CSV table of C-alpha atoms in Angstrom, one decimal:
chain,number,residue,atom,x,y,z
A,1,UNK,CA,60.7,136.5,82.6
A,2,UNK,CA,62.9,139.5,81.7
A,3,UNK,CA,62.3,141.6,78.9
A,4,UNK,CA,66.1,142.6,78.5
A,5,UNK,CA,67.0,139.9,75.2
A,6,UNK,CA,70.9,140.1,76.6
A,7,UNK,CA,70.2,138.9,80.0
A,8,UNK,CA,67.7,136.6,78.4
A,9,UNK,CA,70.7,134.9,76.4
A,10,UNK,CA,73.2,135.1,79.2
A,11,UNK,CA,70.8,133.2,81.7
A,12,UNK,CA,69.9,130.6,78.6
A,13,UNK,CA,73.2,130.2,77.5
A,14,UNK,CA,74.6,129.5,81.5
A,15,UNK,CA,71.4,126.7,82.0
A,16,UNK,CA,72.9,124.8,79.0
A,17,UNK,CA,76.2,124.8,80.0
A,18,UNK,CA,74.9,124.0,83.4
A,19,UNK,CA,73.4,121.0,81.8
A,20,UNK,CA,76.1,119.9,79.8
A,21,UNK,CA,78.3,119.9,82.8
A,22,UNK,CA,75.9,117.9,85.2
A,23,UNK,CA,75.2,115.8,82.1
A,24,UNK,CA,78.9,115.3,81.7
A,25,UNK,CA,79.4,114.6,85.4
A,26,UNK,CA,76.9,112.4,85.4
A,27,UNK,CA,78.5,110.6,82.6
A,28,UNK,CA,81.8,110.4,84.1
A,29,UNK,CA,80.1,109.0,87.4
A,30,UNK,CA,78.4,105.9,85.5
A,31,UNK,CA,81.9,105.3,84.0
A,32,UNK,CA,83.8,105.5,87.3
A,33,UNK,CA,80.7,103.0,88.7
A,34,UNK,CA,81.3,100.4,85.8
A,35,UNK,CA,84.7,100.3,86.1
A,36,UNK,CA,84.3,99.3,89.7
A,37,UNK,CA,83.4,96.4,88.1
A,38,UNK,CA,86.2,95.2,86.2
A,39,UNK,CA,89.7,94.9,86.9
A,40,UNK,CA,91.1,98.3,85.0
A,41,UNK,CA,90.7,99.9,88.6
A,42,UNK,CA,93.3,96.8,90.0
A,43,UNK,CA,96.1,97.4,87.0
A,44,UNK,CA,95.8,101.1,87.3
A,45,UNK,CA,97.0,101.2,91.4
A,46,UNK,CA,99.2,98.1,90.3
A,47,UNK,CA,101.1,99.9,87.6
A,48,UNK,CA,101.8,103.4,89.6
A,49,UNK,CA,102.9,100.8,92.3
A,50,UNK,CA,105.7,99.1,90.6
A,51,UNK,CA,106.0,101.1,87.1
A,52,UNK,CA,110.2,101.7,86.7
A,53,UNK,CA,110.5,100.7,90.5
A,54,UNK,CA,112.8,97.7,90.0
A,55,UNK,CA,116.2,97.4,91.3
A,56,UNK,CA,119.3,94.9,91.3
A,57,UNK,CA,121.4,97.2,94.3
A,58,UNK,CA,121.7,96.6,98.0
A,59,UNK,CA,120.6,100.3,99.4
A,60,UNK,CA,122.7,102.6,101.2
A,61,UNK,CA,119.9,104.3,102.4
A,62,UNK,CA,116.1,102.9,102.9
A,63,UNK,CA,113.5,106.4,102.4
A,64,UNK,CA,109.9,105.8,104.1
A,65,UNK,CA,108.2,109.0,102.5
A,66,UNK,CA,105.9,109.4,105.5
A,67,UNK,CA,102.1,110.6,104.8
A,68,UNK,CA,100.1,113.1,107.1
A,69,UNK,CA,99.4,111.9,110.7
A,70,UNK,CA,100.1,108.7,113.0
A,71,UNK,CA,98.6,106.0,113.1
A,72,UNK,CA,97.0,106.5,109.9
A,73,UNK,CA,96.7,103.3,107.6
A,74,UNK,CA,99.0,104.9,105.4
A,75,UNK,CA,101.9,105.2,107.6
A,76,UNK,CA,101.6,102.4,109.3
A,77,UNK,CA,101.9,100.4,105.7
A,78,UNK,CA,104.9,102.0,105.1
A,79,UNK,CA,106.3,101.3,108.4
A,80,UNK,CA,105.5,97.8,108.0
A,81,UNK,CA,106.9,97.8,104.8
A,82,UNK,CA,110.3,99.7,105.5
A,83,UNK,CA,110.7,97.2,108.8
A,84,UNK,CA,111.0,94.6,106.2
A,85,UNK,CA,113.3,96.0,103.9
A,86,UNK,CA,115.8,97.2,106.8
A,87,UNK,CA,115.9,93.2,107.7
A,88,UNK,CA,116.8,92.5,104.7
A,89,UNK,CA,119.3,95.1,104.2
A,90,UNK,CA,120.6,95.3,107.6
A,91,UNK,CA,123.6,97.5,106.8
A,92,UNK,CA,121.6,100.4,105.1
A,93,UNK,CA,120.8,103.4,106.8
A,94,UNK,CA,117.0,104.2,107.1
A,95,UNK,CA,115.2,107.7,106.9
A,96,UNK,CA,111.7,109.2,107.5
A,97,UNK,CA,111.1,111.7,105.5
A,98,UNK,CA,108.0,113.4,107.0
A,99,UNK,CA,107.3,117.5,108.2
A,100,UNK,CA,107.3,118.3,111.5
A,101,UNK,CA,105.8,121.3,113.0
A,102,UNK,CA,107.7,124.3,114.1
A,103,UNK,CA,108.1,124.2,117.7
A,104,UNK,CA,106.2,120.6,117.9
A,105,UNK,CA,108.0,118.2,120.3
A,106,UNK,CA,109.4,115.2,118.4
A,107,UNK,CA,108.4,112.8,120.5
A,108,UNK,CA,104.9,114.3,120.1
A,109,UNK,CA,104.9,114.2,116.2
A,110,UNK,CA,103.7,112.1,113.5
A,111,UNK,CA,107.1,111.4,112.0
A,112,UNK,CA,108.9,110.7,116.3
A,113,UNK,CA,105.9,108.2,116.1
A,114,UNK,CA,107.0,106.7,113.3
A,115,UNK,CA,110.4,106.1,114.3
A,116,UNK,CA,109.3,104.7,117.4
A,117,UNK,CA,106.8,102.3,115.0
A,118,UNK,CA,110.4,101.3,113.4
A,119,UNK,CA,112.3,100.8,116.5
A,120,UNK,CA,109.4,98.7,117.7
A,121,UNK,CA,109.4,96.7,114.4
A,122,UNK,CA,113.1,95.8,115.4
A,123,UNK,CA,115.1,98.6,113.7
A,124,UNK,CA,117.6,100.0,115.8
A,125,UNK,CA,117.5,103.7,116.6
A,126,UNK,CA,120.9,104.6,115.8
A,127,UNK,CA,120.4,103.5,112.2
A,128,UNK,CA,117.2,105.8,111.3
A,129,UNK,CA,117.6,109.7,110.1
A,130,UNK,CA,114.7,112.1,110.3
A,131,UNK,CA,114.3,114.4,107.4
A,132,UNK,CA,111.5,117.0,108.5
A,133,UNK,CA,111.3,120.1,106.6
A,134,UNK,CA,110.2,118.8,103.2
A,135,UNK,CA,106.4,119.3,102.8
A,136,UNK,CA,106.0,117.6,99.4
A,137,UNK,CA,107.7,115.1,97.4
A,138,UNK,CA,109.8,117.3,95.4
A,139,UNK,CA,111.1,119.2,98.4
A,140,UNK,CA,111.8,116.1,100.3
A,141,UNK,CA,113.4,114.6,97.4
A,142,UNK,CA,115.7,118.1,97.0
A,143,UNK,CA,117.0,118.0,101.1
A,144,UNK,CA,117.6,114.6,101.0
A,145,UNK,CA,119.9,115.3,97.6
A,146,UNK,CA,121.6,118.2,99.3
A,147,UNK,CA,122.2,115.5,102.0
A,148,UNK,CA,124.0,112.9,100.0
A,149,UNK,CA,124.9,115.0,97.3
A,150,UNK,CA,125.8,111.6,95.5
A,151,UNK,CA,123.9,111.2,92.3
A,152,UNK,CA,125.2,107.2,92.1
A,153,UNK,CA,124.6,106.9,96.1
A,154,UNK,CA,121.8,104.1,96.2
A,155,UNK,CA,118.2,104.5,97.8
A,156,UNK,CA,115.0,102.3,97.5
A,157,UNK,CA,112.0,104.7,98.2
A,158,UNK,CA,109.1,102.9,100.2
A,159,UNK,CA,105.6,104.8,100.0
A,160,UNK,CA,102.1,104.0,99.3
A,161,UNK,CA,101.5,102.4,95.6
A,162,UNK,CA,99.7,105.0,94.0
A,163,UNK,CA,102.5,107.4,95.2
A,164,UNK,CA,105.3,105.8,94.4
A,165,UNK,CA,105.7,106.3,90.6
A,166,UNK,CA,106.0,110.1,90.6
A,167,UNK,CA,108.1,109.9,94.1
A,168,UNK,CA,110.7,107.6,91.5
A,169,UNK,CA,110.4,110.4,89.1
A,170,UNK,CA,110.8,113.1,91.2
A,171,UNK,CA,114.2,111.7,92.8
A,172,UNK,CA,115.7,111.1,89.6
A,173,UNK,CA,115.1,114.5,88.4
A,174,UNK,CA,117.0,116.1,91.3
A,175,UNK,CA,119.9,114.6,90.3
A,176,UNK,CA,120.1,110.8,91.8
A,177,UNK,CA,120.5,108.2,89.4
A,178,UNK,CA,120.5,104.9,91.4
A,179,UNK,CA,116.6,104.7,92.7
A,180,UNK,CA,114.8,101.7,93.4
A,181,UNK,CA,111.0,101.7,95.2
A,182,UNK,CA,109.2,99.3,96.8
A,183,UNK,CA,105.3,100.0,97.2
A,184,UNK,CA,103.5,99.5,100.5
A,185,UNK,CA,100.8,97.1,99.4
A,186,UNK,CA,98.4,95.5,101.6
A,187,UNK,CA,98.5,91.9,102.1
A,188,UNK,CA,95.3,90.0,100.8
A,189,UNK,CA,93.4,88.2,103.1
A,190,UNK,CA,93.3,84.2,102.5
A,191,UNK,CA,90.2,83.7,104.8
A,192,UNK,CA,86.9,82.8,103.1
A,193,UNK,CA,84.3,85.4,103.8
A,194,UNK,CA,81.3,84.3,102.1
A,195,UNK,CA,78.3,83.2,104.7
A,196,UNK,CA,74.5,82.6,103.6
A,197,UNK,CA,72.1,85.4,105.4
A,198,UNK,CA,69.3,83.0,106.2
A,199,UNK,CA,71.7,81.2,108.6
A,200,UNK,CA,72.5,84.3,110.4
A,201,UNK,CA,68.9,85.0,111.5
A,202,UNK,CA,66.9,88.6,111.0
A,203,UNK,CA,64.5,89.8,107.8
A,204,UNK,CA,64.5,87.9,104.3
A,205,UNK,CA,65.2,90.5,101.0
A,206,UNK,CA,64.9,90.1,97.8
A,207,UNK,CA,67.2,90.4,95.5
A,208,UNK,CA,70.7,88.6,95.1
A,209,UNK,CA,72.7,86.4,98.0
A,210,UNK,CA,74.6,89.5,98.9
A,211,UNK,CA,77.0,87.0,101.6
A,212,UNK,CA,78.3,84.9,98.6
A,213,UNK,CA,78.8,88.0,96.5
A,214,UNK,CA,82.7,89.4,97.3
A,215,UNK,CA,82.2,91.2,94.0
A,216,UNK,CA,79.4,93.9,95.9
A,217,UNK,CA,80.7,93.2,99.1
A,218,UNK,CA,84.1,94.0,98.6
A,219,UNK,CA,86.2,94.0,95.6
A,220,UNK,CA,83.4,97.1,94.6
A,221,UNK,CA,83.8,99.4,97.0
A,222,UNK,CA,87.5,98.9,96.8
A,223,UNK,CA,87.9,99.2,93.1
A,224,UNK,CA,85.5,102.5,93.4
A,225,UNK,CA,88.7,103.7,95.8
A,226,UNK,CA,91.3,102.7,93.9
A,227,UNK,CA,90.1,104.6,91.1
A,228,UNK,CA,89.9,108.0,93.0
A,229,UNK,CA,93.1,107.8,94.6
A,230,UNK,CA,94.7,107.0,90.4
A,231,UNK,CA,92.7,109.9,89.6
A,232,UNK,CA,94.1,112.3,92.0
A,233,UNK,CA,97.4,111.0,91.2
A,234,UNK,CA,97.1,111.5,87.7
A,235,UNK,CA,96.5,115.0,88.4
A,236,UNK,CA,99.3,114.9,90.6
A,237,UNK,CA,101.4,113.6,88.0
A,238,UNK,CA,100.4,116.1,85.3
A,239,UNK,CA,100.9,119.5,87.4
A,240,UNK,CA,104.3,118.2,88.5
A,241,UNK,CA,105.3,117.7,84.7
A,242,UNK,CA,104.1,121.2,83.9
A,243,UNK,CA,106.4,122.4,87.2
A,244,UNK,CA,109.0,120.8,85.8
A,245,UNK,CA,109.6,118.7,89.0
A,246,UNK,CA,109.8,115.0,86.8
């Protein structure tokens, strides 16, 4: 024990701080675990999904804001999802908004794959424009403006749901006026998966029928993720209103 009474107080005073902050993680972490839970988790994705993402246009131009490498589960949602909207809109143009490397091949990048993933999923080549040197949302969003240079011109931005909010935002403040979004959700699965355990052989437990339980096997675990990726967005959102970028 030290004799000196400063130190003394400085070491006491960092220990209860200490505590209060593992106490207040800890806190935060029983929260986070009930709300996987409930629905909250659901609404909150839902709502930075489709929150001022409505439109009544016909697009002139179809964005896929492309995320980090391919194949990724992201990317490939978006794909999916831009495919779709290109059919429906089959005279918009379509653009990949994604960073590529300097000196990186396009064929051998993430957002040539992507194309290709397009042009496999029936849109024609000539149609799609590459937009590679933005390397986050608000840049992207200024090229593509110094692009059109049309604040009327109509786009429909297609991203991930938890993205797509502050990807509307962002746009509009840059000057266009005519955005729409549509979020790349996943589609739910119709199949039953509930089995009974006993019937599938190997060590009795105790505790619950985990098989009929979707609640623990599933809608848990994805509620627990749905929450971090609101959370990081949130804090997304909040640094790019102090920026001044929405």
């Amino acid at each position: 024990m030290t004799r000196n009474p400063k130190i003394a107080a400085l070491i006491a005073g960092t220990l209860t701080w200490t505590r209060r902050i593992l106490l207040g993680l800890g806190g935060l972490f029983v929260v986070i675990l009930i709300l996987s839970f409930t629905t909250l988790p659901f609404w909150m994705y839902y709502r930075l999904g489709t929150t001022s993402a409505d439109y009544r246009f016909a697009p002139k131009r179809i964005i896929l804001l492309g995320a980090g490498g391919m194949p990724s589960e992201a990317n490939l949602l978006r794909a999916y999802t831009t495919a779709e909207l290109a059919t429906r809109f089959p005279e918009a143009e379509v653009e990949i908004a994604l960073t590529k490397g300097i000196g990186e091949s396009l064929s051998g990048s993430a957002i040539g794959q992507l194309r290709d993933e397009l042009v496999q999923r029936g849109v024609k080549e000539n149609r799609i424009l590459l937009e590679v040197r933005g390397h986050n949302t608000r840049e992207q969003a200024q090229r593509i403006f110094e692009e059109i240079r049309l604040p009327e011109y109509p786009i429909v931005l297609i991203t991930s749901p938890e993205h797509l909010y502050r990807s509307l935002l962002s746009f509009r403040k840059v000057g266009f006026s005519n955005v729409g979004g549509t979020a790349a959700f996943e589609k739910a699965l119709e199949e039953e998966l509930t089995y009974r355990s006993e019937k599938l052989g190997g060590r009795k437990l105790p505790g619950p029928e985990v098989g009929e339980s979707l609640q623990l096997r599933y809608q848990f675990w994805n509620h627990l993720h749905y929450q971090v990726k609101c959370y990081r967005e949130y804090l997304a959102l909040a640094y790019y209103k102090i920026k001044g970028w929405i």
